Every structure is written in C-alpha cells, then in structure tokens.
mmCIF file of C-alpha atoms in Angstrom:
data_model
loop_
_atom_site.group_PDB
_atom_site.id
_atom_site.type_symbol
_atom_site.label_atom_id
_atom_site.label_comp_id
_atom_site.label_asym_id
_atom_site.label_seq_id
_atom_site.Cartn_x
_atom_site.Cartn_y
_atom_site.Cartn_z
ATOM 1 C CA UNK A 113 93.256 87.096 119.164
ATOM 2 C CA UNK A 114 93.758 85.432 115.769
ATOM 3 C CA UNK A 115 92.677 87.175 112.599
ATOM 4 C CA UNK A 116 89.434 86.109 110.982
ATOM 5 C CA UNK A 117 89.845 83.911 107.893
ATOM 6 C CA UNK A 118 88.955 85.276 104.462
ATOM 7 C CA UNK A 119 89.806 83.965 100.989
ATOM 8 C CA UNK A 120 92.793 85.813 99.559
ATOM 9 C CA UNK A 121 91.019 86.559 96.315
ATOM 10 C CA UNK A 122 87.720 86.240 94.476
ATOM 11 C CA UNK A 123 86.722 87.285 91.004
ATOM 12 C CA UNK A 124 83.635 87.724 88.901
ATOM 13 C CA UNK A 125 82.403 89.225 85.653
ATOM 14 C CA UNK A 126 80.318 92.387 85.442
ATOM 15 C CA UNK A 127 76.708 91.681 86.325
ATOM 16 C CA UNK A 128 77.493 88.509 88.246
ATOM 17 C CA UNK A 129 77.263 87.974 92.000
ATOM 18 C CA UNK A 130 80.107 87.037 94.299
ATOM 19 C CA UNK A 131 80.309 86.076 97.959
ATOM 20 C CA UNK A 132 83.210 86.602 100.333
ATOM 21 C CA UNK A 133 83.337 84.487 103.470
ATOM 22 C CA UNK A 134 84.742 85.421 106.874
ATOM 23 C CA UNK A 135 85.293 82.644 109.411
ATOM 24 C CA UNK A 136 85.952 83.157 113.084
ATOM 25 C CA UNK A 137 85.086 81.434 116.330
ATOM 26 C CA UNK A 138 82.361 81.429 118.952
ATOM 27 C CA UNK A 139 84.332 84.167 120.747
ATOM 28 C CA UNK A 140 83.874 86.610 117.896
ATOM 29 C CA UNK A 141 81.822 86.050 114.721
ATOM 30 C CA UNK A 142 79.728 83.208 116.126
ATOM 31 C CA UNK A 143 79.056 84.806 119.484
ATOM 32 C CA UNK A 144 77.765 88.215 118.465
ATOM 33 C CA UNK A 145 75.832 89.931 115.687
ATOM 34 C CA UNK A 146 78.514 92.592 115.337
ATOM 35 C CA UNK A 147 80.258 91.754 112.091
ATOM 36 C CA UNK A 148 81.155 94.623 109.778
ATOM 37 C CA UNK A 149 82.601 94.838 106.280
ATOM 38 C CA UNK A 150 84.912 97.457 104.777
ATOM 39 C CA UNK A 151 85.855 98.259 101.191
ATOM 40 C CA UNK A 152 89.307 99.659 100.479
ATOM 41 C CA UNK A 153 90.495 100.975 97.143
ATOM 42 C CA UNK A 154 94.268 101.280 96.594
ATOM 43 C CA UNK A 155 95.772 104.176 98.498
ATOM 44 C CA UNK A 156 92.466 105.040 100.162
ATOM 45 C CA UNK A 157 91.048 104.691 103.650
ATOM 46 C CA UNK A 158 88.620 101.829 104.310
ATOM 47 C CA UNK A 159 84.914 102.543 103.859
ATOM 48 C CA UNK A 160 82.142 100.955 105.931
ATOM 49 C CA UNK A 161 79.841 98.851 103.735
ATOM 50 C CA UNK A 162 77.948 96.622 106.202
ATOM 51 C CA UNK A 163 77.536 96.749 109.974
ATOM 52 C CA UNK A 164 75.824 94.535 112.535
ATOM 53 C CA UNK A 165 76.008 91.585 110.087
ATOM 54 C CA UNK A 166 73.494 92.849 107.541
ATOM 55 C CA UNK A 167 72.835 96.575 107.860
ATOM 56 C CA UNK A 168 73.882 99.035 105.177
ATOM 57 C CA UNK A 169 74.916 102.595 106.032
ATOM 58 C CA UNK A 170 73.140 105.377 104.213
ATOM 59 C CA UNK A 171 74.593 105.813 100.739
ATOM 60 C CA UNK A 172 75.844 102.254 100.280
ATOM 61 C CA UNK A 173 74.355 100.479 97.298
ATOM 62 C CA UNK A 174 71.760 97.770 97.979
ATOM 63 C CA UNK A 175 73.878 95.519 95.762
ATOM 64 C CA UNK A 176 75.874 94.871 98.927
ATOM 65 C CA UNK A 177 74.390 92.520 101.504
ATOM 66 C CA UNK A 178 75.634 90.626 104.540
ATOM 67 C CA UNK A 179 74.651 87.501 106.412
ATOM 68 C CA UNK A 180 75.932 85.100 109.044
ATOM 69 C CA UNK A 181 75.618 81.420 109.852
ATOM 70 C CA UNK A 182 77.384 80.012 112.879
ATOM 71 C CA UNK A 183 80.997 81.153 112.955
ATOM 72 C CA UNK A 184 81.004 82.327 109.326
ATOM 73 C CA UNK A 185 79.826 85.683 107.998
ATOM 74 C CA UNK A 186 79.423 86.493 104.323
ATOM 75 C CA UNK A 187 79.395 89.554 102.104
ATOM 76 C CA UNK A 188 77.539 89.251 98.814
ATOM 77 C CA UNK A 189 77.877 91.733 95.991
ATOM 78 C CA UNK A 190 75.281 91.388 93.260
ATOM 79 C CA UNK A 191 75.305 92.996 89.814
ATOM 80 C CA UNK A 192 79.096 93.302 89.953
ATOM 81 C CA UNK A 193 80.488 96.569 88.585
ATOM 82 C CA UNK A 194 84.002 97.625 87.684
ATOM 83 C CA UNK A 195 84.045 100.096 90.581
ATOM 84 C CA UNK A 196 83.566 97.222 93.050
ATOM 85 C CA UNK A 197 87.109 96.043 92.359
ATOM 86 C CA UNK A 198 88.852 96.601 95.700
ATOM 87 C CA UNK A 199 90.038 94.870 98.855
ATOM 88 C CA UNK A 200 87.355 93.825 101.343
ATOM 89 C CA UNK A 201 87.851 93.271 105.050
ATOM 90 C CA UNK A 202 85.524 91.784 107.620
ATOM 91 C CA UNK A 203 85.740 92.683 111.283
ATOM 92 C CA UNK A 204 84.069 91.408 114.422
ATOM 93 C CA UNK A 205 83.511 92.367 118.017
ATOM 94 C CA UNK A 206 85.168 89.880 120.370
ATOM 95 C CA UNK A 207 84.518 88.561 123.866
ATOM 96 C CA UNK A 208 87.517 90.630 125.096
ATOM 97 C CA UNK A 209 85.732 93.853 124.084
ATOM 98 C CA UNK A 210 88.157 94.288 121.216
ATOM 99 C CA UNK A 211 87.898 94.163 117.436
ATOM 100 C CA UNK A 212 89.520 91.667 115.103
ATOM 101 C CA UNK A 213 89.887 91.971 111.336
ATOM 102 C CA UNK A 214 90.023 89.374 108.620
ATOM 103 C CA UNK A 215 93.085 89.092 106.438
ATOM 104 C CA UNK A 216 91.346 90.762 103.520
ATOM 105 C CA UNK A 217 90.053 89.601 100.132
ATOM 106 C CA UNK A 218 91.049 91.083 96.804
ATOM 107 C CA UNK A 219 88.054 91.297 94.470
ATOM 108 C CA UNK A 220 88.856 91.339 90.773
ATOM 109 C CA UNK A 221 86.166 92.273 88.252
ATOM 110 C CA UNK A 222 87.062 90.443 85.074
ATOM 111 C CA UNK B 159 79.644 116.377 107.958
ATOM 112 C CA UNK B 160 81.835 114.121 110.052
ATOM 113 C CA UNK B 161 85.537 114.491 109.283
ATOM 114 C CA UNK B 162 88.680 113.046 110.802
ATOM 115 C CA UNK B 163 91.865 114.787 109.659
ATOM 116 C CA UNK B 164 95.183 113.236 110.576
ATOM 117 C CA UNK B 165 98.675 114.671 110.846
ATOM 118 C CA UNK B 166 101.273 114.252 108.134
ATOM 119 C CA UNK B 167 103.754 111.508 107.317
ATOM 120 C CA UNK B 168 106.601 110.758 109.712
ATOM 121 C CA UNK B 169 110.018 109.153 109.344
ATOM 122 C CA UNK B 170 111.545 107.791 112.522
ATOM 123 C CA UNK B 171 114.617 105.816 113.516
ATOM 124 C CA UNK B 172 114.330 102.470 115.305
ATOM 125 C CA UNK B 173 113.850 102.965 119.037
ATOM 126 C CA UNK B 174 112.228 106.376 118.651
ATOM 127 C CA UNK B 175 108.608 107.356 119.346
ATOM 128 C CA UNK B 176 105.922 108.789 117.101
ATOM 129 C CA UNK B 177 102.729 110.652 117.971
ATOM 130 C CA UNK B 178 99.961 110.856 115.369
ATOM 131 C CA UNK B 179 97.016 113.220 115.731
ATOM 132 C CA UNK B 180 93.431 112.939 114.517
ATOM 133 C CA UNK B 181 91.263 116.069 114.588
ATOM 134 C CA UNK B 182 87.531 115.443 114.574
ATOM 135 C CA UNK B 183 84.765 117.735 113.375
ATOM 136 C CA UNK B 184 81.094 117.581 112.478
ATOM 137 C CA UNK B 185 79.923 115.751 115.605
ATOM 138 C CA UNK B 186 80.071 115.924 119.406
ATOM 139 C CA UNK B 187 83.560 114.586 120.063
ATOM 140 C CA UNK B 188 82.899 113.370 123.615
ATOM 141 C CA UNK B 189 79.901 111.269 122.557
ATOM 142 C CA UNK B 190 82.027 108.709 120.724
ATOM 143 C CA UNK B 191 85.241 106.782 120.977
ATOM 144 C CA UNK B 192 88.128 106.661 118.571
ATOM 145 C CA UNK B 193 89.892 103.532 117.398
ATOM 146 C CA UNK B 194 93.293 103.294 115.761
ATOM 147 C CA UNK B 195 93.955 100.791 112.993
ATOM 148 C CA UNK B 196 97.215 100.258 111.128
ATOM 149 C CA UNK B 197 98.131 98.691 107.810
ATOM 150 C CA UNK B 198 101.658 97.591 106.952
ATOM 151 C CA UNK B 199 102.671 97.906 103.285
ATOM 152 C CA UNK B 200 100.789 95.350 101.206
ATOM 153 C CA UNK B 201 99.193 93.845 104.309
ATOM 154 C CA UNK B 202 95.782 93.777 105.973
ATOM 155 C CA UNK B 203 94.198 95.901 108.660
ATOM 156 C CA UNK B 204 95.273 95.525 112.276
ATOM 157 C CA UNK B 205 93.187 96.858 115.172
ATOM 158 C CA UNK B 206 95.344 98.722 117.709
ATOM 159 C CA UNK B 207 92.870 99.804 120.373
ATOM 160 C CA UNK B 208 90.246 102.338 121.344
ATOM 161 C CA UNK B 209 89.875 105.360 123.573
ATOM 162 C CA UNK B 210 86.685 106.827 124.950
ATOM 163 C CA UNK B 211 86.604 110.555 124.254
ATOM 164 C CA UNK B 212 84.087 110.822 127.099
ATOM 165 C CA UNK B 213 86.268 109.625 129.965
ATOM 166 C CA UNK B 214 89.644 108.689 128.468
ATOM 167 C CA UNK B 215 89.315 104.969 129.175
ATOM 168 C CA UNK B 216 91.340 102.818 126.832
ATOM 169 C CA UNK B 217 91.665 99.235 125.633
ATOM 170 C CA UNK B 218 94.766 98.259 123.661
ATOM 171 C CA UNK B 219 95.545 95.241 121.512
ATOM 172 C CA UNK B 220 97.557 92.794 123.562
ATOM 173 C CA UNK B 221 100.544 92.793 121.197
ATOM 174 C CA UNK B 222 100.971 96.564 121.608
ATOM 175 C CA UNK B 223 100.479 96.741 125.385
ATOM 176 C CA UNK B 224 103.284 98.739 126.964
ATOM 177 C CA UNK B 225 104.281 100.509 123.739
ATOM 178 C CA UNK B 226 101.124 102.371 122.765
ATOM 179 C CA UNK B 227 99.271 105.200 124.464
ATOM 180 C CA UNK B 228 96.051 106.764 123.190
ATOM 181 C CA UNK B 229 94.881 110.115 124.503
ATOM 182 C CA UNK B 230 92.381 112.809 123.661
ATOM 183 C CA UNK B 231 92.198 116.588 124.019
ATOM 184 C CA UNK B 232 88.522 117.448 124.295
ATOM 185 C CA UNK B 233 89.238 121.197 124.056
ATOM 186 C CA UNK B 234 90.392 120.714 120.446
ATOM 187 C CA UNK B 235 88.440 117.530 119.595
ATOM 188 C CA UNK B 236 91.693 115.774 118.822
ATOM 189 C CA UNK B 237 92.772 112.198 119.468
ATOM 190 C CA UNK B 238 96.394 111.118 119.660
ATOM 191 C CA UNK B 239 98.194 107.815 119.291
ATOM 192 C CA UNK B 240 101.775 107.513 120.542
ATOM 193 C CA UNK B 241 103.854 104.437 119.722
ATOM 194 C CA UNK B 242 107.221 103.985 121.448
ATOM 195 C CA UNK B 243 110.299 101.843 120.874
ATOM 196 C CA UNK B 244 109.627 101.797 117.156
ATOM 197 C CA UNK B 245 110.802 98.856 115.070
ATOM 198 C CA UNK B 246 110.969 98.386 111.321
ATOM 199 C CA UNK B 247 107.803 96.280 111.405
ATOM 200 C CA UNK B 248 105.893 99.275 112.789
ATOM 201 C CA UNK B 249 106.206 100.857 109.341
ATOM 202 C CA UNK B 250 102.592 101.261 108.289
ATOM 203 C CA UNK B 251 99.757 103.614 107.480
ATOM 204 C CA UNK B 252 97.992 104.484 110.714
ATOM 205 C CA UNK B 253 94.272 105.301 110.603
ATOM 206 C CA UNK B 254 91.958 106.761 113.200
ATOM 207 C CA UNK B 255 88.283 105.883 112.972
ATOM 208 C CA UNK B 256 85.149 106.917 114.836
ATOM 209 C CA UNK B 257 83.951 104.051 116.930
ATOM 210 C CA UNK B 258 80.331 102.945 117.025
ATOM 211 C CA UNK B 259 79.382 100.665 119.864
ATOM 212 C CA UNK B 260 77.798 100.238 123.253
ATOM 213 C CA UNK B 261 79.040 102.935 125.604
ATOM 214 C CA UNK B 262 78.803 102.069 129.279
ATOM 215 C CA UNK B 263 80.258 103.417 132.510
ATOM 216 C CA UNK B 264 83.796 102.105 132.341
ATOM 217 C CA UNK B 265 84.276 101.529 128.669
ATOM 218 C CA UNK B 266 83.057 100.689 125.213
ATOM 219 C CA UNK B 267 81.947 97.548 123.447
ATOM 220 C CA UNK B 268 83.369 98.397 119.988
ATOM 221 C CA UNK B 269 81.094 97.224 117.184
ATOM 222 C CA UNK B 270 82.273 98.999 114.010
ATOM 223 C CA UNK B 271 83.955 102.075 112.556
ATOM 224 C CA UNK B 272 81.786 104.451 110.558
ATOM 225 C CA UNK B 273 84.170 107.291 109.622
ATOM 226 C CA UNK B 274 87.890 107.067 108.949
ATOM 227 C CA UNK B 275 90.758 109.504 108.756
ATOM 228 C CA UNK B 276 92.854 109.737 105.617
ATOM 229 C CA UNK B 277 95.753 107.810 107.149
ATOM 230 C CA UNK B 278 99.260 108.751 108.260
ATOM 231 C CA UNK B 279 102.306 106.938 106.890
ATOM 232 C CA UNK B 280 104.894 106.202 109.555
ATOM 233 C CA UNK B 281 108.198 104.911 108.217
ATOM 234 C CA UNK B 282 110.724 103.402 110.605
ATOM 235 C CA UNK B 283 114.173 103.230 109.083
ATOM 236 C CA UNK B 284 117.754 103.718 110.143
#
C-alpha cells in the first residue's frame, strides 16, 4: 500500500486560511468516507483533528474543517494562529482493512 | 479520561527483539482495538497493524509480516508490540493508539485513532 500524497510544506500568515491536500486512490481515499487528519507538534504524539472526512472531535477548534472530492481529501485551517504551526498527516481506511498515512505536511505560520 | 501509557525507551542491537507495552485506562479495554504506528527520526507516520482487544485478532502491515506480533493482556488492560530481527531502520518512536472503527465478528475495519500513547523510542545500534 503506497503512502497518500501530501505537499511537503505549506505556509500562511496569521488570520489567513490554508488548505492541505491528500491524494490517494479509489482503494483508499476515493472509495470510503474514512479519511482522518492528525496534528503533530515537535516531540509530541499526534492529535486527532478530523475524522470521517469532515467531523471534528470534541475540543477541536471549528477553524479546522475537512472535505473530500474524488481521490483527494483536504484539510482547511481558517484564521491561522501561531499555535497551528505543526506537521499534519492524513490517513485513510483501505480496501485491505488497513490504514495508510500521508507523508505529512509541515505548516509554517509566517 | 482515556489514557494510554507506554513503556520506556529501549536500545537494542541489530538482530535482537523489542517488546513495547501500552497500558490503557479510562475506558473498557475489550471494547476497542489498539493500533501501533511508528515514526522514524525526521520521517512520517507508518501504520504497523491492529489488534482487537476483544478477541485478539490481528492485521499487520505487509512489510512487517513475520517480524511483528501484537498481543493484549485483558487482565491488566495492556497491549504489547514485539518486533524481532531488528535492523537499524527500525529505529523509531513507536506509538500505540486506540482504534475507532467497525467491529465485526472476525476483525475490525480501522477508521481512525482517537487517543495516542506518549511514544516509545526504540534505538537499534551496534
């Protein structure tokens, strides 16, 4: 199972919005509505930010939103804040009943 | 509150084995599965597999088949991940995570991970 494709880095200024893409295939992202997104600060464990494409866990800011079109899922962060600077990973359920992660995207808040 | 507490850092020689533990609390252990995810230094996340704490069924990533074994001890609400024949490229932080998904008779359809352990650094070096 190949890793999902994410941009290596994105950046934005405080208050702006950014979008991170996550491209897979019809055997993972495109075939199921089970894409999740994780935020990871340096030296910390990942934190669930979005599940089932667009659902936010309790406690996650509504500045974070998710969507999907075809084989590509997206994470949008609006009203960018300094604390959002982190690595972001997408993940998807696959037709083999496994999980596959994206390569990760480093978000820099300018 | 849900907590997953992992065992401490390990240093192993190539060819050896390592067993990492993950003690769960704050929920009914047998109602969920546990996944293991690793992260090599400076690299991304890699899914290793899952185990059902209900019946012990497992599903491992193809590249680790034959070298990894995941088990649980329901009496202590602890999950274990053993990796054998260690190589230098197994050096990584290993995480356990509670698995949310569709639980059916023989297994789990793993959808996402809602709680994570703090991570265990395993260093493989001669």
